[in-house]
């Protein structure tokens, strides 16, 4: 009986050990599975964290790109406005310059016309002066001629009288400056 009891105890002990070993193996298997799940969850968490970091980096890059595009658009708009204002200013300054040039040209044309009118009036005055001087000279020369003709006639008459033998002492008399006669008018022109 003893050996049977011992054998039973040994068998019981072995069986309990086997059961424990099986239970421990099951627990170990469960622990390994849990560890695998944990590891899988941890890798999944890390993967999710990596994906979220990557998405946030992409979002930050897109936002930065949007800001840069908006800034570039704003700079382009400012540049276009400046160019438009420069063109307006150039047109205005060009129009002002053209207006100044037209006014200057008009002044020059007006000055030329005034100079031509002045030259014409000056020329007309010179012609009038020349004709007046000429008429005065003509009058003077005709008065001198008449006077010389009178003197020449009187001298000739005297010569003729002397040749004819008669003596005539009638010398031509000087005209009275205060008397009014046709010969005095001729002398005044002289």
Coordinates of N, CA, C and O in Angstrom, one line a residue:
X1 N 0.8 -1.2 0.0 CA 0.0 0.0 0.0 C 0.9 1.2 0.0 O 0.4 2.2 -0.5
X2 N 1.9 1.1 0.6 CA 2.8 2.3 0.7 C 3.4 2.6 -0.6 O 3.5 3.8 -1.0
X3 N 3.7 1.6 -1.3 CA 4.3 1.9 -2.6 C 3.2 2.4 -3.5 O 3.5 3.2 -4.4
X4 N 2.1 1.9 -3.3 CA 1.0 2.3 -4.2 C 0.6 3.8 -3.8 O 0.3 4.6 -4.7
X5 N 0.6 4.1 -2.6 CA 0.3 5.4 -2.1 C 1.4 6.4 -2.6 O 1.1 7.5 -3.0
X6 N 2.6 5.9 -2.5 CA 3.7 6.7 -3.0 C 3.6 6.9 -4.5 O 3.9 8.0 -5.0
X7 N 3.3 5.8 -5.1 CA 3.2 5.8 -6.5 C 2.1 6.8 -6.9 O 2.2 7.6 -7.8
X8 N 1.0 6.7 -6.1 CA -0.2 7.6 -6.4 C 0.2 9.0 -6.1 O -0.1 10.0 -6.8
X9 N 1.0 9.2 -5.0 CA 1.4 10.6 -4.7 C 2.4 11.1 -5.7 O 2.3 12.3 -6.1
X10 N 3.2 10.2 -6.2 CA 4.2 10.7 -7.2 C 3.4 11.0 -8.5 O 3.7 12.0 -9.1
X11 N 2.5 10.1 -8.8 CA 1.7 10.4 -9.9 C 0.9 11.7 -9.8 O 0.8 12.5 -10.7
X12 N 0.3 11.8 -8.6 CA -0.4 13.1 -8.4 C 0.5 14.3 -8.4 O 0.1 15.3 -9.0
X13 N 1.7 14.1 -7.9 CA 2.6 15.2 -7.9 C 3.0 15.5 -9.3 O 3.1 16.7 -9.8
X14 N 3.3 14.4 -10.1 CA 3.7 14.6 -11.5 C 2.5 15.2 -12.2 O 2.7 16.0 -13.1
X15 N 1.3 14.7 -12.0 CA 0.2 15.2 -12.7 C 0.0 16.7 -12.3 O -0.3 17.5 -13.2
X16 N 0.1 17.0 -11.1 CA 0.0 18.5 -10.7 C 1.1 19.3 -11.3 O 0.9 20.4 -11.8
X17 N 2.3 18.6 -11.4 CA 3.4 19.4 -12.1 C 3.1 19.5 -13.5 O 3.3 20.6 -14.1
X18 N 2.6 18.5 -14.1 CA 2.2 18.5 -15.5 C 1.1 19.6 -15.7 O 1.2 20.4 -16.7
X19 N 0.2 19.5 -14.9 CA -0.9 20.5 -15.0 C -0.4 21.9 -14.8 O -0.8 22.9 -15.5
X20 N 0.5 22.0 -13.8 CA 1.1 23.3 -13.6 C 1.9 23.7 -14.8 O 1.9 24.9 -15.2
X21 N 2.7 22.8 -15.3 CA 3.5 23.1 -16.5 C 2.6 23.5 -17.7 O 2.9 24.4 -18.4
X22 N 1.5 22.7 -17.8 CA 0.6 23.1 -18.9 C 0.0 24.4 -18.6 O -0.1 25.3 -19.5
X23 N -0.4 24.7 -17.3 CA -1.0 26.0 -17.0 C 0.0 27.1 -17.2 O -0.3 28.1 -17.7
X24 N 1.3 26.7 -16.8 CA 2.4 27.7 -16.9 C 2.6 28.0 -18.4 O 2.8 29.1 -18.9
X25 N 2.6 26.9 -19.2 CA 2.8 27.0 -20.6 C 1.7 27.8 -21.3 O 1.9 28.7 -22.1
X26 N 0.4 27.5 -20.8 CA -0.7 28.3 -21.3 C -0.5 29.8 -20.9 O -0.8 30.7 -21.7
X27 N -0.1 30.0 -19.6 CA 0.1 31.4 -19.1 C 1.2 32.1 -19.9 O 1.1 33.2 -20.3
X28 N 2.2 31.3 -20.2 CA 3.4 31.8 -20.9 C 2.9 32.1 -22.4 O 3.3 33.2 -22.9
X29 N 2.1 31.2 -22.9 CA 1.6 31.5 -24.3 C 0.7 32.7 -24.3 O 0.9 33.6 -25.2
X30 N -0.1 32.8 -23.2 CA -1.0 34.0 -23.1 C -0.1 35.2 -22.9 O -0.4 36.3 -23.5
X31 N 0.9 35.1 -22.1 CA 1.8 36.3 -21.9 C 2.5 36.7 -23.2 O 2.6 37.9 -23.5
X32 N 2.9 35.6 -23.9 CA 3.6 35.9 -25.2 C 2.6 36.6 -26.2 O 3.0 37.6 -26.9
X33 N 1.4 36.0 -26.2 CA 0.4 36.6 -27.1 C 0.1 38.1 -26.7 O 0.0 39.0 -27.5
X34 N -0.1 38.3 -25.3 CA -0.3 39.6 -24.8 C 0.9 40.5 -25.2 O 0.7 41.7 -25.6
X35 N 2.1 40.0 -25.0 CA 3.3 40.8 -25.4 C 3.3 41.1 -26.9 O 3.6 42.2 -27.3
X36 N 2.9 40.1 -27.7 CA 2.8 40.3 -29.1 C 1.7 41.4 -29.4 O 2.0 42.3 -30.2
X37 N 0.6 41.3 -28.7 CA -0.5 42.3 -28.9 C 0.0 43.6 -28.5 O -0.2 44.6 -29.2
X38 N 0.7 43.6 -27.3 CA 1.2 44.9 -26.8 C 2.2 45.5 -27.8 O 2.2 46.6 -28.1
X39 N 3.1 44.6 -28.3 CA 4.1 45.0 -29.3 C 3.4 45.5 -30.5 O 3.8 46.5 -31.1
X40 N 2.4 44.7 -30.9 CA 1.7 45.1 -32.1 C 1.0 46.4 -31.9 O 1.0 47.3 -32.8
X41 N 0.4 46.6 -30.7 CA -0.3 47.9 -30.4 C 0.8 49.0 -30.3 O 0.5 50.1 -30.8
X42 N 1.9 48.7 -29.7 CA 2.9 49.7 -29.6 C 3.5 50.1 -31.0 O 3.6 51.3 -31.3
X43 N 3.7 49.1 -31.9 CA 4.2 49.5 -33.2 C 3.1 50.2 -34.0 O 3.3 51.1 -34.7
X44 N 1.8 49.8 -33.7 CA 0.7 50.5 -34.3 C 0.6 51.9 -33.8 O 0.4 52.9 -34.6
X45 N 0.8 52.1 -32.5 CA 0.8 53.4 -31.9 C 1.9 54.2 -32.5 O 1.8 55.4 -32.8
X46 N 3.1 53.6 -32.6 CA 4.3 54.3 -33.1 C 4.0 54.7 -34.6 O 4.3 55.8 -35.1
X47 N 3.4 53.7 -35.3 CA 3.1 54.0 -36.7 C 2.1 55.1 -36.8 O 2.2 56.0 -37.7
X48 N 1.1 55.1 -35.9 CA 0.0 56.1 -36.0 C 0.7 57.5 -35.6 O 0.4 58.5 -36.2
X49 N 1.6 57.4 -34.6 CA 2.3 58.6 -34.2 C 3.1 59.2 -35.3 O 3.1 60.4 -35.6
X50 N 3.8 58.3 -36.0 CA 4.7 58.7 -37.2 C 3.8 59.2 -38.3 O 4.1 60.3 -38.9
X51 N 2.6 58.6 -38.5 CA 1.7 59.1 -39.6 C 1.2 60.4 -39.2 O 1.1 61.3 -40.0
X52 N 0.8 60.6 -37.9 CA 0.3 61.9 -37.5 C 1.3 63.0 -37.6 O 1.1 64.1 -38.0
X53 N 2.6 62.6 -37.2 CA 3.7 63.6 -37.3 C 3.9 64.0 -38.8 O 4.1 65.1 -39.1
X54 N 3.9 62.9 -39.6 CA 4.1 63.2 -41.0 C 2.9 64.1 -41.6 O 3.2 65.0 -42.4
X55 N 1.7 63.8 -41.2 CA 0.6 64.6 -41.6 C 0.7 66.0 -41.1 O 0.4 67.0 -41.8
X56 N 1.1 66.2 -39.8 CA 1.2 67.5 -39.3 C 2.4 68.3 -40.0 O 2.3 69.5 -40.3
X57 N 3.4 67.6 -40.4 CA 4.5 68.2 -41.1 C 4.0 68.6 -42.5 O 4.4 69.7 -43.0
X58 N 3.3 67.7 -43.2 CA 2.7 68.0 -44.5 C 1.8 69.2 -44.4 O 1.8 70.1 -45.2
X59 N 0.9 69.2 -43.3 CA 0.0 70.3 -43.1 C 0.8 71.6 -42.9 O 0.4 72.7 -43.5
X60 N 1.8 71.6 -42.1 CA 2.7 72.8 -41.9 C 3.3 73.2 -43.2 O 3.3 74.4 -43.5
X61 N 3.8 72.3 -44.0 CA 4.4 72.6 -45.3 C 3.3 73.3 -46.2 O 3.6 74.3 -46.9
X62 N 2.1 72.7 -46.2 CA 1.0 73.2 -47.1 C 0.7 74.6 -46.6 O 0.5 75.5 -47.4
X63 N 0.6 74.8 -45.2 CA 0.2 76.1 -44.7 C 1.3 77.1 -45.1 O 1.0 78.3 -45.5
X64 N 2.6 76.7 -44.9 CA 3.7 77.6 -45.3 C 3.6 78.0 -46.8 O 3.8 79.1 -47.2
X65 N 3.4 77.0 -47.6 CA 3.2 77.2 -49.0 C 2.1 78.1 -49.3 O 2.2 79.0 -50.2
X66 N 1.0 78.0 -48.6 CA -0.2 78.9 -48.9 C 0.2 80.3 -48.5 O -0.1 81.2 -49.2
X67 N 0.9 80.4 -47.3 CA 1.3 81.7 -46.9 C 2.3 82.4 -47.9 O 2.1 83.6 -48.2
X68 N 3.2 81.6 -48.4 CA 4.1 82.1 -49.4 C 3.4 82.5 -50.7 O 3.7 83.5 -51.3
X69 N 2.4 81.7 -51.1 CA 1.7 82.0 -52.3 C 0.9 83.3 -52.1 O 0.8 84.2 -53.0
X70 N 0.2 83.4 -50.9 CA -0.6 84.6 -50.6 C 0.4 85.8 -50.6 O 0.0 86.9 -51.1
X71 N 1.5 85.6 -50.0 CA 2.5 86.7 -49.9 C 3.0 87.1 -51.3 O 3.1 88.3 -51.7
X72 N 3.2 86.1 -52.1 CA 3.7 86.4 -53.5 C 2.6 87.1 -54.3 O 2.8 88.0 -55.1
X73 N 1.3 86.6 -54.1 CA 0.2 87.2 -54.8 C 0.1 88.7 -54.3 O -0.1 89.6 -55.2
X74 N 0.2 88.9 -53.0 CA 0.1 90.3 -52.5 C 1.2 91.1 -53.1 O 1.0 92.3 -53.5
X75 N 2.5 90.6 -53.1 CA 3.6 91.3 -53.7 C 3.3 91.6 -55.2 O 3.7 92.7 -55.7
X76 N 2.8 90.6 -55.9 CA 2.5 90.8 -57.3 C 1.4 91.9 -57.5 O 1.6 92.8 -58.4
X77 N 0.4 91.9 -56.6 CA -0.6 93.0 -56.7 C 0.0 94.3 -56.5 O -0.3 95.3 -57.2
X78 N 0.9 94.4 -55.4 CA 1.5 95.7 -55.1 C 2.4 96.1 -56.3 O 2.4 97.3 -56.7
X79 N 3.1 95.2 -56.9 CA 4.0 95.5 -58.0 C 3.2 96.0 -59.2 O 3.5 96.9 -59.9
X80 N 2.0 95.3 -59.5 CA 1.2 95.7 -60.6 C 0.6 97.1 -60.3 O 0.5 97.9 -61.2
X81 N 0.2 97.4 -59.1 CA -0.3 98.7 -58.7 C 0.8 99.8 -58.9 O 0.5 100.8 -59.5
X82 N 2.0 99.5 -58.5 CA 3.1 100.4 -58.7 C 3.4 100.7 -60.2 O 3.5 101.8 -60.6
X83 N 3.4 99.6 -60.9 CA 3.6 99.7 -62.4 C 2.5 100.5 -63.0 O 2.7 101.4 -63.9
X84 N 1.2 100.3 -62.6 CA 0.1 101.0 -63.2 C 0.2 102.5 -62.8 O 0.0 103.4 -63.6
X85 N 0.6 102.8 -61.5 CA 0.8 104.2 -61.1 C 1.9 104.8 -61.9 O 1.8 106.0 -62.2
X86 N 3.0 104.1 -62.1 CA 4.1 104.6 -62.8 C 3.7 104.9 -64.3 O 4.1 106.0 -64.8
X87 N 2.9 104.1 -64.9 CA 2.4 104.3 -66.2 C 1.5 105.6 -66.2 O 1.7 106.4 -67.1
X88 N 0.7 105.7 -65.2 CA -0.2 106.9 -65.1 C 0.7 108.1 -65.0 O 0.4 109.1 -65.7
X89 N 1.7 108.0 -64.1 CA 2.5 109.2 -63.9 C 3.3 109.5 -65.2 O 3.5 110.7 -65.5
X90 N 3.8 108.5 -65.9 CA 4.5 108.7 -67.1 C 3.6 109.4 -68.2 O 4.0 110.3 -68.8
X91 N 2.3 108.9 -68.2 CA 1.4 109.5 -69.2 C 1.1 110.9 -68.8 O 1.1 111.8 -69.7
X92 N 0.9 111.1 -67.5 CA 0.7 112.5 -67.1 C 1.8 113.4 -67.3 O 1.7 114.5 -67.8
X93 N 3.1 112.9 -67.0 CA 4.2 113.8 -67.2 C 4.5 113.9 -68.7 O 4.9 115.0 -69.1
X94 N 4.2 112.9 -69.5 CA 4.3 113.0 -70.9 C 3.3 114.0 -71.5 O 3.7 114.8 -72.3
X95 N 2.1 113.9 -71.0 CA 1.1 114.9 -71.4 C 1.5 116.3 -71.0 O 1.3 117.2 -71.8
X96 N 2.0 116.4 -69.8 CA 2.4 117.8 -69.3 C 3.6 118.3 -70.2 O 3.6 119.4 -70.6
X97 N 4.5 117.4 -70.5 CA 5.6 117.8 -71.3 C 5.2 118.2 -72.7 O 5.6 119.2 -73.3
X98 N 4.2 117.3 -73.3 CA 3.7 117.7 -74.6 C 3.0 119.0 -74.6 O 3.1 119.8 -75.5
X99 N 2.2 119.2 -73.5 CA 1.5 120.5 -73.4 C 2.5 121.7 -73.3 O 2.3 122.7 -73.9
X100 N 3.6 121.5 -72.5 CA 4.6 122.5 -72.4 C 5.2 122.8 -73.8 O 5.5 123.9 -74.2
X101 N 5.5 121.7 -74.5 CA 6.2 121.8 -75.8 C 5.2 122.5 -76.8 O 5.6 123.4 -77.6
X102 N 3.9 122.1 -76.7 CA 3.0 122.8 -77.6 C 2.9 124.3 -77.2 O 2.9 125.1 -78.2
X103 N 2.8 124.6 -75.9 CA 2.8 126.0 -75.5 C 4.1 126.7 -76.0 O 4.0 127.9 -76.5
X104 N 5.2 126.1 -75.8 CA 6.5 126.7 -76.2 C 6.5 126.9 -77.8 O 6.9 127.9 -78.2
X105 N 6.0 125.9 -78.5 CA 6.0 126.0 -80.0 C 5.0 127.1 -80.4 O 5.3 127.9 -81.3
X106 N 3.9 127.2 -79.7 CA 2.9 128.3 -80.0 C 3.6 129.6 -79.7 O 3.4 130.6 -80.5
X107 N 4.3 129.7 -78.6 CA 5.0 131.0 -78.3 C 6.0 131.3 -79.3 O 6.1 132.5 -79.8
X108 N 6.8 130.3 -79.8 CA 7.8 130.6 -80.8 C 7.1 131.0 -82.1 O 7.6 132.0 -82.7
X109 N 6.0 130.4 -82.5 CA 5.3 130.8 -83.7 C 4.8 132.2 -83.5 O 4.9 133.0 -84.5
X110 N 4.2 132.5 -82.4 CA 3.7 133.8 -82.1 C 4.9 134.9 -82.2 O 4.7 135.9 -82.8
X111 N 6.0 134.5 -81.6 CA 7.2 135.5 -81.6 C 7.6 135.6 -83.1 O 8.0 136.7 -83.5
X112 N 7.7 134.5 -83.8 CA 8.1 134.7 -85.2 C 7.1 135.5 -86.0 O 7.5 136.4 -86.8
X113 N 5.8 135.3 -85.8 CA 4.8 136.2 -86.5 C 5.0 137.6 -86.1 O 4.9 138.5 -86.9
X114 N 5.2 137.9 -84.8 CA 5.4 139.2 -84.3 C 6.7 139.8 -85.0 O 6.7 141.0 -85.4
X115 N 7.7 139.0 -85.0 CA 9.0 139.5 -85.7 C 8.7 139.8 -87.1 O 9.2 140.8 -87.7
X116 N 8.0 138.9 -87.8 CA 7.7 139.2 -89.2 C 6.8 140.4 -89.4 O 7.1 141.3 -90.3
X117 N 5.8 140.6 -88.5 CA 5.0 141.8 -88.5 C 5.9 143.0 -88.3 O 5.8 144.1 -89.0
X118 N 6.8 142.9 -87.3 CA 7.7 144.0 -87.0 C 8.6 144.3 -88.2 O 8.8 145.5 -88.5
X119 N 9.1 143.2 -88.8 CA 10.0 143.4 -90.0 C 9.2 144.1 -91.1 O 9.7 145.0 -91.8
X120 N 7.9 143.7 -91.3 CA 7.1 144.3 -92.3 C 6.9 145.7 -92.0 O 7.0 146.6 -92.9
X121 N 6.5 146.0 -90.8 CA 6.3 147.4 -90.4 C 7.5 148.2 -90.5 O 7.5 149.4 -91.0
X122 N 8.7 147.6 -90.1 CA 9.9 148.3 -90.2 C 10.3 148.5 -91.7 O 10.7 149.6 -92.1
X123 N 10.0 147.5 -92.5 CA 10.3 147.6 -93.9 C 9.4 148.7 -94.5 O 9.8 149.5 -95.3
X124 N 8.1 148.7 -94.1 CA 7.2 149.7 -94.6 C 7.6 151.1 -94.2 O 7.6 152.0 -95.0
X125 N 8.0 151.2 -92.9 CA 8.5 152.5 -92.4 C 9.8 152.9 -93.2 O 9.9 154.1 -93.6
X126 N 10.7 152.0 -93.5 CA 11.9 152.3 -94.2 C 11.5 152.7 -95.7 O 12.0 153.7 -96.2
X127 N 10.5 152.0 -96.3 CA 10.0 152.4 -97.6 C 9.4 153.8 -97.6 O 9.7 154.6 -98.5
X128 N 8.6 154.0 -96.5 CA 8.0 155.4 -96.4 C 9.0 156.4 -96.2 O 9.0 157.5 -96.9
X129 N 10.0 156.1 -95.3 CA 11.1 157.1 -95.1 C 11.9 157.3 -96.4 O 12.2 158.4 -96.8
X130 N 12.2 156.2 -97.1 CA 12.9 156.3 -98.3 C 12.2 157.1 -99.4 O 12.7 158.0 -100.0
X131 N 10.8 156.8 -99.5 CA 10.1 157.6 -100.5 C 9.9 159.1 -100.0 O 10.0 160.0 -100.9
X132 N 9.8 159.3 -98.7 CA 9.8 160.7 -98.2 C 11.1 161.4 -98.5 O 11.1 162.5 -99.0
X133 N 12.2 160.7 -98.2 CA 13.5 161.3 -98.4 C 13.7 161.5 -99.9 O 14.2 162.6 -100.4
X134 N 13.2 160.6 -100.7 CA 13.4 160.7 -102.2 C 12.5 161.9 -102.7 O 13.0 162.7 -103.5
X135 N 11.3 162.0 -102.2 CA 10.5 163.1 -102.6 C 11.1 164.4 -102.2 O 11.0 165.4 -102.9
X136 N 11.6 164.4 -100.9 CA 12.2 165.7 -100.5 C 13.5 166.0 -101.3 O 13.7 167.1 -101.7
X137 N 14.3 165.0 -101.6 CA 15.4 165.2 -102.5 C 15.0 165.7 -103.9 O 15.6 166.6 -104.5
X138 N 13.9 165.0 -104.4 CA 13.4 165.5 -105.7 C 13.0 166.9 -105.7 O 13.3 167.7 -106.6
X139 N 12.3 167.3 -104.6 CA 11.8 168.7 -104.5 C 13.0 169.6 -104.3 O 13.0 170.6 -105.0
X140 N 14.0 169.2 -103.5 CA 15.2 170.0 -103.4 C 15.9 170.1 -104.7 O 16.3 171.2 -105.1
X141 N 16.1 169.0 -105.4 CA 16.9 169.1 -106.6 C 16.1 169.9 -107.7 O 16.7 170.7 -108.4
X142 N 14.7 169.7 -107.7 CA 14.0 170.5 -108.6 C 14.0 172.0 -108.3 O 14.1 172.9 -109.1
X143 N 14.0 172.3 -106.9 CA 14.1 173.7 -106.5 C 15.5 174.3 -106.9 O 15.6 175.4 -107.4
X144 N 16.5 173.4 -106.6 CA 17.9 173.9 -107.0 C 18.0 174.1 -108.5 O 18.6 175.0 -109.0
X145 N 17.4 173.1 -109.3 CA 17.4 173.2 -110.7 C 16.8 174.5 -111.2 O 17.3 175.2 -112.1
X146 N 15.6 174.7 -110.6 CA 14.8 175.9 -111.0 C 15.7 177.2 -110.7 O 15.8 178.1 -111.5
X147 N 16.3 177.2 -109.5 CA 17.1 178.3 -109.1 C 18.2 178.5 -110.0 O 18.6 179.6 -110.5
X148 N 18.9 177.3 -110.3 CA 20.0 177.4 -111.2 C 19.6 177.8 -112.6 O 20.3 178.6 -113.3
X149 N 18.4 177.4 -113.0 CA 17.9 177.8 -114.4 C 17.7 179.3 -114.4 O 18.0 180.0 -115.4
X150 N 17.1 179.8 -113.3 CA 16.9 181.3 -113.2 C 18.2 182.0 -113.3 O 18.3 183.0 -114.0
X151 N 19.1 181.5 -112.5 CA 20.4 182.1 -112.5 C 21.1 182.0 -113.9 O 21.6 183.0 -114.4
X152 N 21.0 180.9 -114.4 CA 21.6 180.6 -115.8 C 20.9 181.5 -116.8 O 21.6 182.1 -117.6
X153 N 19.6 181.7 -116.7 CA 18.8 182.6 -117.6 C 19.3 184.0 -117.5 O 19.5 184.7 -118.5
X154 N 19.4 184.4 -116.2 CA 19.7 185.8 -116.0 C 21.2 186.1 -116.4 O 21.5 187.1 -117.0
X155 N 22.1 185.0 -116.2 CA 23.4 185.2 -116.7 C 23.5 185.2 -118.2 O 24.2 186.0 -118.8
X156 N 22.7 184.4 -118.8 CA 22.6 184.3 -120.3 C 22.1 185.6 -120.8 O 22.5 186.2 -121.9
X157 N 21.0 186.1 -120.2 CA 20.5 187.4 -120.6 C 21.5 188.5 -120.5 O 21.6 189.3 -121.4
X158 N 22.3 188.5 -119.4 CA 23.3 189.5 -119.3 C 24.3 189.3 -120.4 O 24.8 190.3 -120.9
X159 N 24.7 188.1 -120.7 CA 25.7 187.9 -121.7 C 25.1 188.3 -123.1 O 25.9 188.9 -123.9
X160 N 23.9 188.0 -123.3 CA 23.3 188.5 -124.6 C 23.2 190.0 -124.7 O 23.4 190.6 -125.7
X161 N 22.9 190.6 -123.6 CA 22.9 192.1 -123.6 C 24.3 192.6 -123.8 O 24.4 193.6 -124.5
X162 N 25.2 192.0 -123.2 CA 26.6 192.5 -123.4 C 27.0 192.3 -124.8 O 27.7 193.1 -125.4
X163 N 26.6 191.2 -125.4 CA 27.0 191.0 -126.8 C 26.2 191.9 -127.7 O 26.8 192.3 -128.7
X164 N 25.1 192.2 -127.3 CA 24.3 193.1 -128.2 C 24.8 194.5 -128.0 O 24.4 195.4 -128.8
X165 N 25.6 194.8 -127.1 CA 26.2 196.1 -126.9 C 25.4 196.9 -125.9 O 25.8 198.1 -125.7
X166 N 24.5 196.5 -125.5 CA 23.7 197.3 -124.5 C 24.2 196.9 -123.2 O 24.4 195.8 -122.9
X167 N 24.2 197.9 -122.5 CA 24.6 197.6 -121.1 C 23.3 197.7 -120.2 O 22.6 198.7 -120.3
X168 N 23.2 196.7 -119.5 CA 22.0 196.6 -118.7 C 22.5 196.3 -117.3 O 23.3 195.4 -117.1
X169 N 22.2 197.2 -116.4 CA 22.6 197.1 -115.0 C 21.6 196.5 -114.1 O 21.6 196.7 -112.9
X170 N 20.6 195.9 -114.7 CA 19.6 195.3 -113.8 C 20.1 193.9 -113.4 O 20.1 193.0 -114.2
X171 N 20.5 193.8 -112.2 CA 20.9 192.5 -111.7 C 19.7 191.9 -111.1 O 18.7 192.5 -110.6
X172 N 19.6 190.6 -111.1 CA 18.5 189.9 -110.5 C 18.4 190.3 -109.0 O 19.4 190.2 -108.3
X173 N 17.3 190.6 -108.6 CA 17.1 190.9 -107.1 C 16.8 189.7 -106.3 O 16.2 188.8 -106.8
X174 N 17.3 189.8 -105.2 CA 17.0 188.7 -104.3 C 15.5 188.7 -103.9 O 15.0 189.8 -103.6
X175 N 14.9 187.6 -103.7 CA 13.5 187.6 -103.3 C 13.4 188.0 -101.9 O 14.2 187.8 -101.0
X176 N 12.3 188.7 -101.6 CA 12.0 189.2 -100.2 C 11.5 187.9 -99.4 O 10.6 187.3 -99.8
X177 N 12.2 187.6 -98.3 CA 11.8 186.4 -97.6 C 10.4 186.5 -96.9 O 9.8 185.5 -96.6
X178 N 9.9 187.8 -96.7 CA 8.7 187.9 -96.1 C 7.5 188.1 -97.1 O 6.4 188.1 -96.7
X179 N 7.9 188.2 -98.3 CA 6.8 188.4 -99.3 C 6.4 187.0 -99.8 O 7.2 186.0 -99.8
X180 N 5.1 186.9 -100.1 CA 4.6 185.6 -100.6 C 4.5 185.6 -102.1 O 3.8 186.4 -102.7
X181 N 5.3 184.7 -102.6 CA 5.3 184.6 -104.1 C 5.6 183.1 -104.4 O 6.0 182.4 -103.6
X182 N 5.4 182.8 -105.7 CA 5.6 181.4 -106.1 C 7.1 181.0 -106.0 O 7.4 179.8 -105.8
X183 N 8.0 181.9 -106.2 CA 9.4 181.6 -106.1 C 9.8 181.3 -104.7 O 10.7 180.6 -104.4
X184 N 9.1 182.0 -103.7 CA 9.4 181.7 -102.3 C 9.1 180.3 -101.9 O 9.8 179.7 -101.1
X185 N 8.1 179.7 -102.4 CA 7.7 178.4 -102.1 C 8.7 177.4 -102.6 O 9.1 176.4 -102.0
X186 N 9.3 177.7 -103.8 CA 10.4 176.9 -104.3 C 11.6 176.9 -103.4 O 12.3 176.0 -103.2
X187 N 11.9 178.1 -102.8 CA 13.0 178.3 -102.0 C 12.9 177.5 -100.6 O 13.8 177.0 -100.1
X188 N 11.6 177.5 -100.2 CA 11.4 176.8 -98.9 C 11.7 175.3 -99.0 O 12.2 174.7 -98.1
X189 N 11.4 174.7 -100.1 CA 11.7 173.3 -100.3 C 13.2 173.1 -100.3 O 13.7 172.0 -99.9
X190 N 14.0 174.0 -100.7 CA 15.4 173.9 -100.7 C 15.9 173.9 -99.3 O 16.7 173.2 -98.8

